[in-house]
Amino acid sequence: MKIKPEMVDYIRTMVKGDHEANDRIEAELDAEGWDNFSTLLGAVFYYAVHRRLNAKATAGEIILFVAEMRAAAPSGSQIDPTAAEELVRAALDPSIDISLEPQMVGRTQGLAILHILSSPDVTNQELETLLGRAVDASNQA
C-alpha cells in the first residue's frame, strides 16, 4: 500500500500548527481520497507514543499522560479517557486487543500525535524521522 505524500504533509502541518496549509491539504485530500490514512495515523501514533512512554510504562504513567493530553486539547475535542488509556496501552503492548469505535480511535490518535509531536522538545529532524518511519511501516502493512 502506498501512502500519499500529501497525507504526511497533512500530519506535519497539523503538528506544526500551519492551519492555512493544513486546510489546503485537507481540501486536496477530500477531493483525491483519504485511502490508507488510518494506517498512517496509526503508525504515527505508535511511534509518537513510544517516543513519550516506554513499553514498561505503569498504569499511573498512562493515566497521567492521557490526563495531560486531554487538558491540553482544544476545547470541544473530547475523548473518553478510558478508551484513550486502552489505546495507549495497546500501542505499548501490541498483544492487547482493543474494541473501540473507529471514530474514537482516530480522534484519540490525532490528539495524542498533536500533544506529543508539537512539544517544543521535538526537533524538525526528529519529526521527519518519525514520519519517515511511519510511512515505511504503513507501506509495508
C-alpha positions as CSV (number, residue, x, y, z in Angstrom):
1,M,0.0,0.0,0.0
2,K,1.4,3.4,-0.9
3,I,1.0,6.4,1.4
4,K,0.3,9.7,-0.4
5,P,2.9,12.4,0.4
6,E,0.0,14.8,0.9
7,M,-1.1,12.7,3.9
8,V,2.3,13.1,5.5
9,D,2.2,16.8,4.8
10,Y,-1.3,16.9,6.4
11,I,0.1,15.5,9.6
12,R,3.2,17.6,9.5
13,T,1.2,20.9,9.1
14,M,-1.2,19.8,11.8
15,V,1.7,19.2,14.2
16,K,3.4,22.5,13.3
17,G,0.2,24.5,13.6
18,D,0.3,25.7,10.0
19,H,-3.5,25.9,9.7
20,E,-3.6,27.5,6.3
21,A,-1.5,24.8,4.7
22,N,-3.4,22.1,6.7
23,D,-6.7,23.4,5.4
24,R,-5.4,23.4,1.8
25,I,-4.0,19.9,2.0
26,E,-7.2,18.7,3.7
27,A,-9.3,20.1,0.7
28,E,-6.9,18.3,-1.7
29,L,-7.3,15.0,0.1
30,D,-11.1,15.4,0.3
31,A,-11.0,15.6,-3.5
32,E,-8.5,12.8,-4.1
33,G,-9.4,10.5,-1.2
34,W,-8.0,9.5,2.1
35,D,-7.2,5.9,1.3
36,N,-4.9,4.3,3.9
37,F,-4.8,7.4,6.1
38,S,-5.9,5.5,9.1
39,T,-2.9,3.1,8.6
40,L,-0.6,6.1,8.5
41,L,-2.2,7.8,11.5
42,G,-2.0,4.5,13.5
43,A,1.7,4.2,12.7
44,V,2.5,7.9,13.6
45,F,0.5,7.4,16.8
46,Y,2.5,4.2,17.6
47,Y,5.9,5.9,17.1
48,A,4.8,9.1,19.0
49,V,3.5,7.1,22.0
50,H,6.8,5.2,22.0
51,R,8.7,8.5,22.0
52,R,6.8,9.6,25.1
53,L,6.4,6.3,27.0
54,N,8.2,3.1,27.1
55,A,6.8,-0.4,27.0
56,K,7.1,-0.7,30.8
57,A,5.0,2.4,31.4
58,T,2.9,1.9,34.5
59,A,-0.9,2.4,34.6
60,G,-0.3,5.6,36.5
61,E,2.0,7.0,33.9
62,I,-0.5,6.2,31.1
63,I,-3.3,7.8,33.1
64,L,-1.2,10.9,33.7
65,F,-0.3,11.1,30.0
66,V,-3.9,10.9,29.0
67,A,-4.9,13.5,31.6
68,E,-2.2,15.9,30.3
69,M,-3.3,15.2,26.7
70,R,-6.9,15.9,27.5
71,A,-6.1,19.1,29.4
72,A,-4.0,20.4,26.5
73,A,-6.6,19.5,23.9
74,P,-8.5,22.3,22.2
75,S,-12.0,22.8,23.7
76,G,-14.6,20.6,22.0
77,S,-12.0,17.8,21.4
78,Q,-13.5,15.4,23.9
79,I,-12.3,11.9,24.2
80,D,-13.1,9.1,26.5
81,P,-10.2,8.8,29.0
82,T,-10.7,5.1,29.5
83,A,-10.7,4.5,25.7
84,A,-7.6,6.7,25.3
85,E,-5.7,4.8,28.1
86,E,-6.7,1.5,26.4
87,L,-5.4,2.7,23.0
88,V,-2.1,3.9,24.5
89,R,-1.7,0.6,26.3
90,A,-2.3,-1.2,23.0
91,A,0.4,0.9,21.3
92,L,2.8,-0.1,24.0
93,D,1.8,-3.7,24.0
94,P,0.6,-5.0,20.6
95,S,-0.7,-8.2,22.2
96,I,-3.6,-6.1,23.7
97,D,-6.8,-6.3,21.6
98,I,-9.0,-3.3,21.5
99,S,-12.6,-2.9,20.5
100,L,-13.1,0.8,20.2
101,E,-15.2,2.8,17.7
102,P,-13.0,3.8,14.7
103,Q,-14.0,7.5,15.2
104,M,-12.9,7.4,18.8
105,V,-9.6,5.7,17.8
106,G,-8.9,8.4,15.1
107,R,-9.8,11.3,17.4
108,T,-7.6,9.9,20.2
109,Q,-4.7,9.2,17.9
110,G,-4.9,12.7,16.4
111,L,-4.9,14.4,19.8
112,A,-2.0,12.2,21.1
113,I,0.1,12.9,18.0
114,L,-0.6,16.6,18.3
115,H,0.2,16.6,22.1
116,I,3.4,14.6,21.7
117,L,4.9,15.9,18.5
118,S,4.0,19.6,18.8
119,S,6.1,19.7,22.0
120,P,9.0,22.2,21.8
121,D,11.4,19.4,22.6
122,V,10.6,17.7,19.3
123,T,13.1,18.9,16.7
124,N,12.2,19.1,13.0
125,Q,14.7,16.3,12.3
126,E,13.0,14.1,15.0
127,L,9.6,14.8,13.4
128,E,10.8,14.0,9.9
129,T,12.5,10.8,11.1
130,L,9.3,9.7,12.9
131,L,7.1,10.5,9.9
132,G,9.5,8.6,7.7
133,R,9.4,5.5,9.9
134,A,5.6,5.7,10.0
135,V,5.4,5.9,6.2
136,D,7.8,2.9,5.9
137,A,5.7,0.9,8.3
138,S,2.5,1.9,6.6
139,N,3.8,1.0,3.2
140,Q,4.7,-2.5,4.5
141,A,1.3,-3.1,6.1
